[in-house]
Amino acid sequence: MLNRAKFLFATLSLVLWLDAGTSLAQQPPQQSSKHEQAQQKSQDPWWKHAVIYEIYPRSFQDSNGDGVGDINGITSRLDYIHDLGIDAIWISPMYPSPLIDFGYDISDYTAIDPLYGTLADFDHLVSEAKKRNIRVIMDFVPNHTSDQHPWFKESRSSRSNPKRDWYIWRDGNAMGQPPNNWQSWFGHSAWKLDPATNQYYYHHFYTEQPDLNWRNPQVRKAMYDAMRFWLKRGVAGFRIDAVSRLFEDPNLHDDPILPGKNAYGDPNIAHKYTDNLPEVHEVLREMRKVVNAYPGNPVMISEADEPNIAELAKMYGAKNDEVQLPMDFQIADVNKLSAPDFRRLLNEIDRNAVGGQPHYFFSNHDQPRQWDRYGDGVHNDQIAKLMAALLLATRATPLMYYGEELGMRTTEPARKEDVQDPIGKIGWPEEKGRDGERTPMQWDASTNAGFSASQRPWLPVPPSASIYNVVAESQDPKSILAFYKRLLALRRNEPALRDGRYLPLNQEDTNVLSFLRKEPGRGEAILVVLNMSAEPRTIKFDLSAHGVKGGSANPLLAAPEIGAESTQLNHFSVPAFGVFIGSVD
Ligand code: NOJ
């Protein structure tokens, strides 16, 4: 979080090449293998084959003209989401909230903020989504509540209040200063003095977001009950916010100071005593038990910007009993087109010890959009397709962010007075906040891009909306949207892309990232070649070690045009920033 940071489409018959090596003598080998594969797939939980799409509800579709997106707006766009090829939507928080952090400051965990609609609207969304085979994933924010939550109001009312221990309260130090040097992720001290009781409370994020005390069993019970409330309403799981911040060192050790200052003018520190404490895993195991008690394999997705893949892999749990899908910020934040960097990270997570499912994404509501971060300013649209292929052709559950399929770009506020996100106000001009990646969805070229009938949507619609929008791009077979749609359809229809192993190729190549997706045994294989450089490249593949005997690859999807003809593996040319996805045998 906040590391602020052609086309040729041939339809391939969906023949599943079956593993001949079956041991069941009484049945014809092919039948047995087919049976095993079908069984295996039916045992796979849905989230292993799903494509998940994040919706920032304020910005997706406004149905009532107040300038802010809402639940009925999302429901009205479910056909678009379905036609795109999405299996599940994760919706950022819609709970009642004073909206200091636009919903990540919750004042009631079991209700819907009237700004977004009603519980009945939510139930309607879930049932309409279900009709289209789309699951709904809630955002869940366990680390902190709003300071307007009744629990905090009680907690702050007196030192002896029964809810006092639901939050982290401490005395100041001997100098009358905050208890220690811990800093908020959003700037300045993480402690706020509350004059009513003359103690400080701890807030990892804004001062209006006091941290809950997860060492208190009553807090755990209340939060697990909130999860059950939504599971009973049919949600397919949770994206769990800021999980690594749940615990702080009870002895209040100062965090180590690092050289330099951050965007807020504070000394840099390592959040050693407030991040990734081991007790986090105990809570994740408990949460997993909560979701496991409900039918339909509900999923837990964790937000945690782990410092390396080894730490990230711990989120699966030693027995794969914690988070099914830990968001991979390492890959999201490579921030340059580097074949070696992506290869190393993909290899590392793909081989994690517990066999956890990788979960990749590039953009979200906290990160500048990928179009800007990976684009070179000249070939951004082609690079958008390259990034789409990296996301959707690797072995992982991919997570998209609304509008990435259009090539939406980050559009930061030009003036401090236009900023909505408080961190942009605290850190201006170095830190302009996250408004730029939260601008309204670009549906068409009409006023406000079809997002809202209001005179003034909560954030302005970027000028790029006149060209980059759903209607315009749906009519252009070379658009970014058309590429995403083809790729999503290919991923759905090609067993090797959906389920196949990830086999890195040409690992010394510094420009071109190549890999094979292959079903076990003699299964179908698909070659993916991504030229991450601004020069055309000619490379060679020897795939014999992977059981591929043929000398050519047949394109299934390529951008820009590589041609409809099959391509020789020993003399394989790929254009600058080119994508090739093709079958080999
Ligand atoms: C992570 C969320 O993604 C971000 O938007 C929010 O500001 C912080 N957690 C605090 O809840």
Coordinates of C-alpha atoms and ligand atoms in Angstrom, one line a residue:
M1 CA 0.0 0.0 0.0
L2 CA 1.0 3.6 -0.5
N3 CA 4.4 2.9 -1.9
R4 CA 3.6 5.9 -3.7
A5 CA 4.4 5.4 -5.3
K6 CA -3.4 -7.2 -32.4
F7 CA -4.1 -8.3 -32.8
L8 CA -4.8 -11.6 -33.9
F9 CA -7.3 -13.7 -32.2
A10 CA -7.7 -17.1 -33.4
T11 CA -10.1 -19.4 -31.5
L12 CA -8.4 -22.5 -30.5
S13 CA -10.5 -25.5 -30.0
L14 CA -10.7 -26.2 -26.3
V15 CA -9.4 -29.7 -26.6
L16 CA -8.0 -30.9 -23.3
W17 CA -5.0 -33.0 -24.0
L18 CA -5.1 -35.7 -21.5
D19 CA -2.5 -37.3 -19.4
A20 CA -2.0 -40.8 -20.8
G21 CA -0.1 -41.9 -17.7
T22 CA -3.0 -43.2 -15.7
S23 CA -2.6 -46.2 -13.5
L24 CA -6.3 -47.3 -13.4
A25 CA -6.0 -50.4 -15.6
Q26 CA -9.7 -51.2 -15.6
Q27 CA -10.6 -48.0 -17.5
P28 CA -9.3 -46.7 -20.7
P29 CA -6.4 -44.4 -19.8
Q30 CA -7.9 -41.3 -21.4
Q31 CA -11.1 -41.7 -19.6
S32 CA -9.5 -42.1 -16.3
S33 CA -7.3 -39.1 -16.7
K34 CA -10.2 -37.0 -17.9
H35 CA -12.1 -38.1 -14.8
E36 CA -9.3 -37.2 -12.5
Q37 CA -8.8 -33.8 -14.1
A38 CA -12.5 -33.0 -13.9
Q39 CA -12.5 -34.1 -10.2
Q40 CA -9.5 -32.0 -9.4
K41 CA -11.1 -28.9 -10.9
S42 CA -14.3 -29.5 -9.1
Q43 CA -12.3 -29.6 -5.9
D44 CA -10.5 -26.4 -6.6
P45 CA -12.1 -23.5 -4.8
W46 CA -13.6 -20.9 -7.1
W47 CA -11.1 -18.2 -6.2
K48 CA -8.3 -20.3 -7.7
H49 CA -9.7 -19.7 -11.2
A50 CA -11.4 -16.3 -10.7
V51 CA -10.5 -12.9 -11.9
I52 CA -11.3 -10.3 -9.3
Y53 CA -12.2 -6.7 -10.0
E54 CA -11.9 -3.9 -7.4
I55 CA -14.6 -1.3 -7.4
Y56 CA -14.1 2.0 -5.6
P57 CA -17.8 2.6 -5.0
R58 CA -17.6 6.4 -4.8
S59 CA -16.3 6.4 -8.3
F60 CA -17.9 3.7 -10.3
Q61 CA -21.5 4.8 -11.1
D62 CA -23.7 7.4 -9.5
S63 CA -27.4 6.4 -9.7
N64 CA -29.0 9.3 -7.9
G65 CA -27.2 12.3 -9.2
D66 CA -25.4 13.3 -6.0
G67 CA -22.0 13.2 -7.5
V68 CA -20.9 10.1 -5.6
G69 CA -21.1 6.5 -6.9
D70 CA -23.5 4.1 -5.0
I71 CA -24.6 0.5 -4.8
N72 CA -27.5 0.8 -7.3
G73 CA -25.0 2.3 -9.7
I74 CA -22.8 -0.8 -9.3
T75 CA -25.8 -3.1 -9.8
S76 CA -26.7 -1.2 -13.0
R77 CA -23.3 -2.0 -14.4
L78 CA -23.2 -5.7 -13.6
D79 CA -23.7 -6.6 -17.3
Y80 CA -20.6 -4.7 -18.2
I81 CA -18.6 -6.5 -15.5
H82 CA -20.0 -9.8 -16.6
D83 CA -19.2 -9.2 -20.3
L84 CA -15.7 -8.1 -19.4
G85 CA -15.2 -11.6 -18.0
I86 CA -15.0 -10.9 -14.2
D87 CA -15.8 -13.6 -11.6
A88 CA -15.9 -11.5 -8.4
I89 CA -16.0 -7.9 -7.4
W90 CA -14.3 -6.5 -4.3
I91 CA -16.0 -3.3 -3.2
S92 CA -14.0 -0.8 -1.1
P93 CA -15.9 0.0 2.2
M94 CA -19.5 1.1 2.0
Y95 CA -20.1 1.0 5.8
P96 CA -21.4 4.1 7.7
S97 CA -18.4 6.4 8.0
P98 CA -17.6 10.0 8.6
L99 CA -15.5 9.5 5.4
I100 CA -12.3 11.0 6.7
D101 CA -10.5 8.2 4.9
F102 CA -13.4 7.7 2.5
G103 CA -14.9 4.7 4.3
Y104 CA -11.8 3.2 5.8
D105 CA -12.9 4.9 9.0
I106 CA -15.9 2.8 9.9
S107 CA -18.5 3.8 12.5
D108 CA -20.8 0.7 12.1
Y109 CA -19.6 -2.6 10.8
T110 CA -23.0 -4.1 10.2
A111 CA -24.8 -1.5 8.1
I112 CA -24.5 0.5 4.8
D113 CA -23.8 4.2 4.7
P114 CA -26.9 6.0 3.3
L115 CA -24.6 7.7 0.8
Y116 CA -24.3 4.4 -0.9
G117 CA -27.8 3.0 -0.4
T118 CA -29.4 0.6 2.0
L119 CA -28.9 -3.0 3.1
A120 CA -31.8 -3.9 0.8
D121 CA -29.8 -2.4 -2.1
F122 CA -26.8 -4.4 -1.0
D123 CA -28.8 -7.6 -0.9
H124 CA -30.2 -6.8 -4.3
L125 CA -26.7 -6.3 -5.7
V126 CA -25.6 -9.6 -4.3
S127 CA -28.5 -11.4 -5.8
E128 CA -28.2 -9.7 -9.2
A129 CA -24.5 -10.4 -9.2
K130 CA -25.2 -14.1 -8.4
K131 CA -27.5 -14.3 -11.5
R132 CA -24.5 -13.4 -13.5
N133 CA -22.1 -15.7 -11.7
I134 CA -20.3 -12.8 -10.1
R135 CA -19.4 -13.0 -6.4
V136 CA -19.3 -10.0 -4.1
I137 CA -16.3 -9.6 -1.7
M138 CA -16.6 -7.0 1.1
D139 CA -13.8 -4.9 2.4
F140 CA -13.1 -5.4 6.1
V141 CA -11.1 -3.0 8.2
P142 CA -10.1 -4.7 11.5
N143 CA -7.1 -2.6 12.5
H144 CA -9.0 0.6 13.4
T145 CA -12.5 2.1 13.7
S146 CA -13.6 5.6 13.2
D147 CA -13.3 7.9 16.2
Q148 CA -17.1 8.2 15.8
H149 CA -17.7 4.5 16.3
P150 CA -19.8 4.0 19.5
W151 CA -17.1 1.7 20.8
F152 CA -14.5 4.5 20.7
K153 CA -16.9 7.1 22.1
E154 CA -17.4 4.8 25.1
S155 CA -13.8 4.0 25.3
R156 CA -12.7 7.6 25.5
S157 CA -15.4 8.6 28.0
S158 CA -13.4 7.5 31.1
R159 CA -10.4 5.5 32.1
S160 CA -12.7 3.0 33.8
N161 CA -15.2 2.5 30.9
P162 CA -15.6 -1.2 30.1
K163 CA -14.5 -0.4 26.5
R164 CA -11.4 1.5 27.5
D165 CA -9.3 -1.5 26.7
W166 CA -10.8 -2.0 23.3
Y167 CA -8.3 0.6 22.0
I168 CA -4.7 1.4 22.8
W169 CA -4.4 4.0 25.6
R170 CA -1.2 5.1 27.2
D171 CA 0.2 7.8 29.3
G172 CA 2.6 10.4 27.8
N173 CA 6.3 10.2 28.7
A174 CA 7.9 12.0 31.6
M175 CA 8.3 15.1 29.4
G176 CA 4.6 15.4 28.7
Q177 CA 5.2 14.1 25.2
P178 CA 3.7 11.2 23.3
P179 CA 4.6 7.8 24.8
N180 CA 7.2 7.0 22.1
N181 CA 8.4 7.9 18.6
W182 CA 5.9 5.8 16.6
Q183 CA 4.6 7.5 13.5
S184 CA 1.4 7.4 11.7
W185 CA 1.5 6.0 8.2
F186 CA -0.2 9.2 7.2
G187 CA 2.3 11.5 8.8
H188 CA 3.4 12.7 12.2
S189 CA 3.0 11.1 15.6
A190 CA 0.8 8.0 15.8
W191 CA -0.3 9.1 19.3
K192 CA -3.1 11.6 20.0
L193 CA -3.7 13.1 23.4
D194 CA -7.3 13.0 24.4
P195 CA -7.8 15.8 27.0
A196 CA -10.9 14.2 28.5
T197 CA -8.8 11.5 30.2
N198 CA -5.4 13.0 29.7
Q199 CA -4.1 9.8 27.9
Y200 CA -2.9 9.2 24.4
Y201 CA -4.5 6.8 22.0
Y202 CA -2.7 5.1 19.2
H203 CA -3.7 5.5 15.5
H204 CA -1.6 3.9 12.8
F205 CA -3.5 5.9 10.2
Y206 CA -5.4 9.2 10.6
T207 CA -6.0 10.6 14.1
E208 CA -9.7 9.9 13.4
Q209 CA -8.9 6.2 13.0
P210 CA -8.0 4.8 16.5
D211 CA -6.5 1.4 16.5
L212 CA -8.4 -1.5 18.1
N213 CA -6.7 -3.6 20.7
W214 CA -6.6 -7.1 19.2
R215 CA -5.2 -8.5 22.5
N216 CA -8.7 -8.0 23.9
P217 CA -10.9 -11.1 23.3
Q218 CA -14.1 -9.0 23.2
V219 CA -12.7 -7.0 20.3
R220 CA -12.0 -10.2 18.5
K221 CA -15.4 -11.6 19.1
A222 CA -17.1 -8.3 18.0
M223 CA -15.1 -8.3 14.8
Y224 CA -15.7 -11.9 14.0
D225 CA -19.4 -11.4 14.5
A226 CA -19.3 -8.6 12.0
M227 CA -17.7 -10.9 9.5
R228 CA -20.5 -13.5 10.2
F229 CA -23.1 -10.8 9.6
W230 CA -21.9 -10.3 6.0
L231 CA -21.2 -14.0 5.3
K232 CA -24.8 -14.8 6.3
R233 CA -25.9 -12.2 3.7
G234 CA -24.0 -14.2 1.0
V235 CA -20.7 -12.4 0.5
A236 CA -18.0 -14.5 -1.0
G237 CA -15.3 -13.3 1.4
F238 CA -13.3 -10.3 2.5
R239 CA -10.4 -8.1 1.5
I240 CA -8.8 -7.5 4.8
D241 CA -7.3 -4.1 5.3
A242 CA -3.9 -3.4 6.8
V243 CA -3.7 -6.8 8.5
S244 CA 0.0 -6.5 9.3
R245 CA -0.7 -3.5 11.5
L246 CA -3.0 -5.3 14.0
F247 CA -0.5 -5.4 16.9
E248 CA 2.0 -3.1 18.5
D249 CA 4.8 -3.9 20.9
P250 CA 3.2 -3.8 24.4
N251 CA 6.5 -2.5 25.8
L252 CA 6.4 0.5 23.5
H253 CA 10.0 0.4 22.2
D254 CA 10.9 3.3 20.0
D255 CA 11.1 2.5 16.3
P256 CA 14.5 2.7 14.7
I257 CA 15.2 6.0 13.0
L258 CA 16.5 5.8 9.4
P259 CA 18.3 8.5 7.4
G260 CA 16.3 11.2 5.7
K261 CA 12.8 12.6 5.9
N262 CA 9.5 11.4 4.5
A263 CA 7.0 13.3 2.4
Y264 CA 5.4 14.7 5.5
G265 CA 8.7 16.1 6.8
D266 CA 9.0 13.5 9.6
P267 CA 12.2 11.5 10.1
N268 CA 12.1 8.2 8.3
I269 CA 11.6 5.3 10.6
A270 CA 11.4 1.5 10.3
H271 CA 7.9 0.5 11.6
K272 CA 9.6 -2.4 13.5
Y273 CA 7.4 -2.4 16.6
T274 CA 4.0 -1.7 14.9
D275 CA 4.1 -3.9 11.8
N276 CA 4.1 -7.6 11.2
L277 CA 4.1 -8.7 14.9
P278 CA 3.8 -12.5 15.1
E279 CA 0.4 -12.4 16.8
V280 CA -1.1 -11.3 13.4
H281 CA -1.0 -14.9 12.3
E282 CA -3.0 -16.1 15.2
V283 CA -5.7 -13.7 14.2
L284 CA -5.6 -14.7 10.6
R285 CA -6.0 -18.3 11.6
E286 CA -9.0 -17.4 13.7
M287 CA -10.5 -15.3 10.8
R288 CA -10.0 -18.2 8.4
K289 CA -12.0 -20.5 10.8
V290 CA -14.7 -17.9 10.8
V291 CA -15.0 -17.9 7.0
N292 CA -14.5 -21.6 6.7
A293 CA -17.7 -22.2 8.6
Y294 CA -19.7 -20.8 5.7
P295 CA -20.5 -22.6 2.5
G296 CA -19.1 -21.7 -0.9
N297 CA -15.4 -21.4 0.0
P298 CA -15.4 -17.8 1.1
V299 CA -12.0 -16.2 0.4
M300 CA -9.7 -13.9 2.5
I301 CA -7.6 -11.5 0.6
S302 CA -5.0 -9.6 2.6
E303 CA -3.7 -6.2 2.1
A304 CA -0.2 -6.1 3.5
D305 CA 2.8 -4.5 1.7
E306 CA 5.2 -7.1 2.9
P307 CA 8.9 -6.2 2.5
N308 CA 9.8 -9.4 0.5
I309 CA 8.3 -12.5 -0.9
A310 CA 9.4 -14.6 2.2
E311 CA 7.3 -12.4 4.4
L312 CA 4.5 -12.3 2.0
A313 CA 4.4 -16.1 1.8
K314 CA 3.9 -16.2 5.6
M315 CA 0.5 -14.8 5.0
Y316 CA -0.7 -18.1 3.7
G317 CA 0.0 -19.6 7.1
A318 CA 2.4 -22.5 7.9
K319 CA -0.3 -24.9 7.1
N320 CA -2.0 -22.8 4.4
D321 CA -4.5 -22.0 7.1
E322 CA -4.5 -18.2 7.0
V323 CA -5.1 -16.0 4.0
Q324 CA -5.8 -17.7 0.6
L325 CA -4.9 -14.7 -1.5
P326 CA -2.2 -12.3 -0.1
M327 CA -2.0 -9.3 -2.4
D328 CA 1.5 -9.3 -3.9
F329 CA 2.8 -5.7 -3.5
Q330 CA 6.3 -6.8 -4.5
I331 CA 5.1 -7.4 -8.0
A332 CA 2.7 -4.5 -8.1
D333 CA 5.5 -2.1 -7.2
V334 CA 8.4 -3.1 -9.4
N335 CA 7.6 0.2 -11.1
K336 CA 9.8 -0.4 -14.1
L337 CA 9.6 -2.7 -17.1
S338 CA 12.3 -5.1 -15.9
A339 CA 12.1 -8.7 -17.1
P340 CA 14.7 -9.9 -14.6
D341 CA 12.9 -8.2 -11.6
F342 CA 9.5 -9.7 -12.6
R343 CA 11.0 -13.1 -13.3
R344 CA 12.7 -13.3 -9.9
L345 CA 9.6 -12.3 -8.1
L346 CA 7.3 -14.5 -10.1
N347 CA 9.6 -17.5 -9.5
E348 CA 9.9 -16.8 -5.8
I349 CA 6.2 -16.7 -5.1
D350 CA 5.2 -19.4 -7.5
R351 CA 7.5 -21.8 -5.6
N352 CA 6.3 -20.8 -2.1
A353 CA 6.6 -23.7 0.4
V354 CA 2.9 -24.2 1.2
G355 CA 1.7 -24.1 -2.4
G356 CA -0.3 -20.9 -1.8
Q357 CA -2.0 -19.3 -4.7
P358 CA -0.2 -16.2 -6.0
H359 CA -2.4 -13.0 -6.2
Y360 CA -1.2 -10.3 -8.5
F361 CA -2.4 -6.8 -9.2
F362 CA -0.9 -3.6 -10.4
S363 CA -3.3 -0.8 -9.6
N364 CA -5.7 0.0 -6.7
H365 CA -7.2 2.9 -4.9
D366 CA -3.9 3.6 -3.1
Q367 CA -1.4 3.4 -5.9
P368 CA -1.0 5.6 -9.0
R369 CA -2.4 3.7 -11.9
Q370 CA -0.2 1.3 -13.9
W371 CA -0.7 3.2 -17.2
D372 CA 1.4 5.9 -15.7
R373 CA 3.8 3.9 -13.6
Y374 CA 4.8 1.4 -16.3
G375 CA 4.2 3.6 -19.4
D376 CA 7.2 5.3 -21.0
G377 CA 5.1 8.3 -22.0
V378 CA 5.2 7.3 -25.7
H379 CA 4.0 3.7 -25.9
N380 CA 1.7 3.7 -22.9
D381 CA -1.2 2.0 -24.6
Q382 CA 0.9 -0.8 -25.9
I383 CA 2.5 -1.1 -22.5
A384 CA -1.0 -1.3 -20.9
K385 CA -1.6 -4.4 -23.0
L386 CA 1.8 -5.8 -22.0
M387 CA 0.9 -5.3 -18.3
A388 CA -2.5 -6.9 -18.9
A389 CA -0.8 -10.0 -20.3
L390 CA 1.6 -10.1 -17.4
L391 CA -1.3 -10.0 -15.0
L392 CA -3.7 -12.3 -16.8
A393 CA -1.4 -14.9 -18.4
T394 CA 0.7 -15.8 -15.3
R395 CA -0.3 -18.5 -12.8
A396 CA -2.2 -16.5 -10.3
T397 CA -5.6 -15.1 -9.2
P398 CA -5.5 -11.7 -10.9
L399 CA -6.9 -8.6 -9.3
M400 CA -7.9 -5.7 -11.6
Y401 CA -8.8 -2.2 -10.7
Y402 CA -11.8 -0.5 -12.3
G403 CA -10.8 1.4 -15.4
E404 CA -7.4 -0.3 -15.9
E405 CA -9.1 -2.2 -18.8
L406 CA -9.6 1.2 -20.4
G407 CA -6.2 2.6 -19.9
M408 CA -7.4 5.1 -17.3
R409 CA -4.6 7.3 -16.0
T410 CA -3.8 8.9 -12.8
T411 CA -5.0 12.5 -12.7
E412 CA -3.8 14.3 -9.7
P413 CA -5.3 17.5 -8.4
A414 CA -3.7 20.6 -9.7
R415 CA -4.3 22.8 -6.6
K416 CA -4.1 22.0 -2.9
E417 CA -7.7 23.4 -2.5
D418 CA -9.0 20.7 -4.8
V419 CA -7.6 17.8 -2.8
Q420 CA -10.0 15.4 -1.2
D421 CA -7.7 12.8 0.3
P422 CA -6.4 14.2 3.6
I423 CA -2.9 12.8 3.1
G424 CA -2.7 15.1 0.0
K425 CA -3.5 18.0 2.3
I426 CA -1.0 17.0 5.0
G427 CA 1.8 16.2 2.5
W428 CA 1.2 18.8 -0.3
P429 CA 2.9 19.3 -2.6
E430 CA 5.2 16.3 -2.3
E431 CA 2.4 14.0 -1.4
K432 CA -0.7 14.9 -3.5
G433 CA -2.8 12.1 -2.0
R434 CA -4.7 9.4 -3.8
D435 CA -7.4 11.3 -5.6
G436 CA -5.6 10.8 -8.9
E437 CA -6.3 7.1 -9.0
R438 CA -9.8 7.4 -7.7
T439 CA -11.4 9.5 -10.5
P440 CA -14.7 8.5 -11.9
M441 CA -15.1 5.5 -14.2
Q442 CA -15.1 6.5 -17.9
W443 CA -18.2 5.0 -19.4
D444 CA -18.7 7.3 -22.5
A445 CA -17.8 10.7 -23.9
S446 CA -20.8 12.5 -22.5
T447 CA -20.8 14.9 -19.5
N448 CA -19.0 13.4 -16.6
A449 CA -18.2 10.4 -18.8
G450 CA -21.6 8.9 -18.0
F451 CA -20.6 8.5 -14.3
S452 CA -23.0 11.0 -12.8
A453 CA -25.7 13.5 -13.7
S454 CA -24.4 15.8 -11.0
Q455 CA -23.0 19.2 -12.0
R456 CA -20.0 18.4 -9.8
P457 CA -18.9 14.8 -9.2
W458 CA -16.9 14.3 -6.0
L459 CA -13.7 14.1 -8.2
P460 CA -13.4 15.6 -11.6
V461 CA -13.4 13.4 -14.7
P462 CA -10.0 13.3 -16.4
P463 CA -9.8 14.9 -19.9
S464 CA -8.6 11.5 -21.2
A465 CA -12.2 10.3 -20.8
S466 CA -13.2 11.7 -24.2
I467 CA -11.1 9.0 -25.9
Y468 CA -10.5 6.3 -23.2
N469 CA -14.0 5.2 -22.4
V470 CA -16.1 2.0 -22.6
V471 CA -18.3 3.1 -25.5
A472 CA -15.4 4.3 -27.7
E473 CA -13.2 1.4 -26.9
S474 CA -15.9 -1.1 -27.4
Q475 CA -16.0 0.0 -31.1
D476 CA -12.3 -0.2 -31.6
P477 CA -10.8 -3.7 -32.0
K478 CA -7.3 -2.3 -31.3
S479 CA -8.3 -0.6 -28.0
I480 CA -7.0 -1.6 -24.6
L481 CA -10.5 -2.7 -23.6
A482 CA -10.7 -5.0 -26.6
F483 CA -7.4 -6.5 -25.7
Y484 CA -8.4 -7.1 -22.1
K485 CA -11.7 -8.7 -23.2
R486 CA -9.9 -11.1 -25.6
L487 CA -7.3 -12.0 -23.0
L488 CA -9.9 -12.6 -20.3
A489 CA -11.9 -14.8 -22.7
L490 CA -8.7 -16.7 -23.6
R491 CA -7.8 -17.2 -20.0
R492 CA -11.3 -18.5 -19.3
N493 CA -11.3 -20.9 -22.2
E494 CA -7.8 -22.2 -22.3
P495 CA -7.1 -24.8 -19.5
A496 CA -3.4 -24.2 -19.7
L497 CA -3.8 -20.5 -19.0
R498 CA -6.4 -21.1 -16.2
D499 CA -4.8 -24.0 -14.5
G500 CA -1.5 -24.8 -16.0
R501 CA 1.9 -24.6 -14.2
Y502 CA 4.1 -21.6 -14.6
L503 CA 7.4 -22.6 -16.3
P504 CA 9.9 -19.7 -16.7
L505 CA 11.9 -19.8 -20.0
N506 CA 15.2 -18.1 -21.2
Q507 CA 15.9 -17.0 -17.7
E508 CA 19.0 -15.0 -18.6
D509 CA 17.2 -12.7 -21.0
T510 CA 17.3 -9.2 -19.7
N511 CA 14.6 -7.8 -22.0
V512 CA 12.0 -10.4 -22.7
L513 CA 10.0 -12.2 -20.1
S514 CA 8.9 -15.6 -21.4
F515 CA 7.2 -18.5 -19.8
L516 CA 5.2 -21.5 -20.6
R517 CA 1.8 -22.4 -19.0
K518 CA 1.4 -26.1 -19.2
E519 CA -1.0 -28.6 -17.9
P520 CA 0.7 -31.6 -16.2
G521 CA 1.8 -34.6 -18.2
R522 CA 1.1 -34.3 -22.0
G523 CA -1.3 -31.4 -21.4
E524 CA -1.7 -28.5 -23.6
A525 CA 1.0 -25.8 -23.5
I526 CA 0.8 -22.1 -24.1
L527 CA 3.9 -19.9 -24.7
V528 CA 3.8 -16.3 -23.4
V529 CA 6.4 -13.8 -24.6
L530 CA 6.5 -10.3 -23.2
N531 CA 9.1 -7.9 -24.7
M532 CA 9.7 -5.4 -21.9
S533 CA 12.1 -3.3 -24.0
A534 CA 11.7 -0.5 -26.5
E535 CA 13.5 -2.5 -29.2
P536 CA 12.3 -5.4 -31.3
R537 CA 14.0 -8.6 -30.1
T538 CA 14.7 -11.9 -31.8
I539 CA 15.1 -14.8 -29.5
K540 CA 15.2 -18.6 -29.5
F541 CA 13.3 -21.2 -27.6
D542 CA 14.1 -24.8 -26.9
L543 CA 11.1 -26.2 -25.2
S544 CA 12.1 -29.9 -25.5
A545 CA 12.8 -30.2 -21.8
H546 CA 9.2 -29.3 -21.2
G547 CA 7.9 -32.0 -23.5
V548 CA 7.2 -29.6 -26.4
K549 CA 8.4 -31.3 -29.6
G550 CA 7.1 -29.0 -32.3
G551 CA 9.2 -26.1 -33.6
S552 CA 6.6 -23.4 -33.9
A553 CA 4.0 -21.5 -31.9
N554 CA 0.6 -20.6 -33.2
P555 CA -0.6 -17.1 -32.1
L556 CA -3.8 -16.9 -30.0
L557 CA -3.4 -13.3 -29.0
A558 CA -0.7 -10.9 -29.9
A559 CA -0.1 -7.2 -29.8
P560 CA 0.7 -5.3 -31.9
E561 CA 0.2 -7.4 -35.0
I562 CA 2.8 -10.2 -35.2
G563 CA 0.9 -12.0 -37.9
A564 CA -1.5 -14.9 -38.2
E565 CA 1.2 -17.3 -39.2
S566 CA 2.9 -19.6 -36.8
T567 CA 6.2 -18.4 -35.6
Q568 CA 9.4 -20.5 -35.5
L569 CA 10.7 -21.1 -32.0
N570 CA 14.3 -20.9 -33.1
H571 CA 14.0 -17.5 -34.7
F572 CA 11.2 -15.8 -32.7
S573 CA 10.8 -12.0 -33.4
V574 CA 8.8 -9.9 -31.0
P575 CA 8.2 -6.2 -31.5
A576 CA 9.1 -3.4 -29.0
F577 CA 6.8 -3.9 -26.0
G578 CA 5.2 -6.8 -27.9
V579 CA 3.0 -9.5 -26.5
F580 CA 2.7 -12.9 -27.9
I581 CA 0.5 -15.6 -26.5
G582 CA 0.4 -18.8 -28.5
S583 CA -0.1 -22.5 -28.4
V584 CA 2.9 -24.9 -28.8
D585 CA 2.9 -28.7 -29.0
Ligands
NOJ1 C1 -5.5 0.6 3.4 C2 -6.5 1.2 2.5 O1 -6.4 0.6 1.2 C3 -6.3 2.7 2.4 O2 -7.1 3.3 1.4 C4 -6.6 3.2 3.8 O3 -6.4 4.6 3.8 C5 -5.7 2.6 4.9 N1 -5.7 1.1 4.7 C6 -6.3 2.8 6.2 O4 -7.5 2.1 6.4

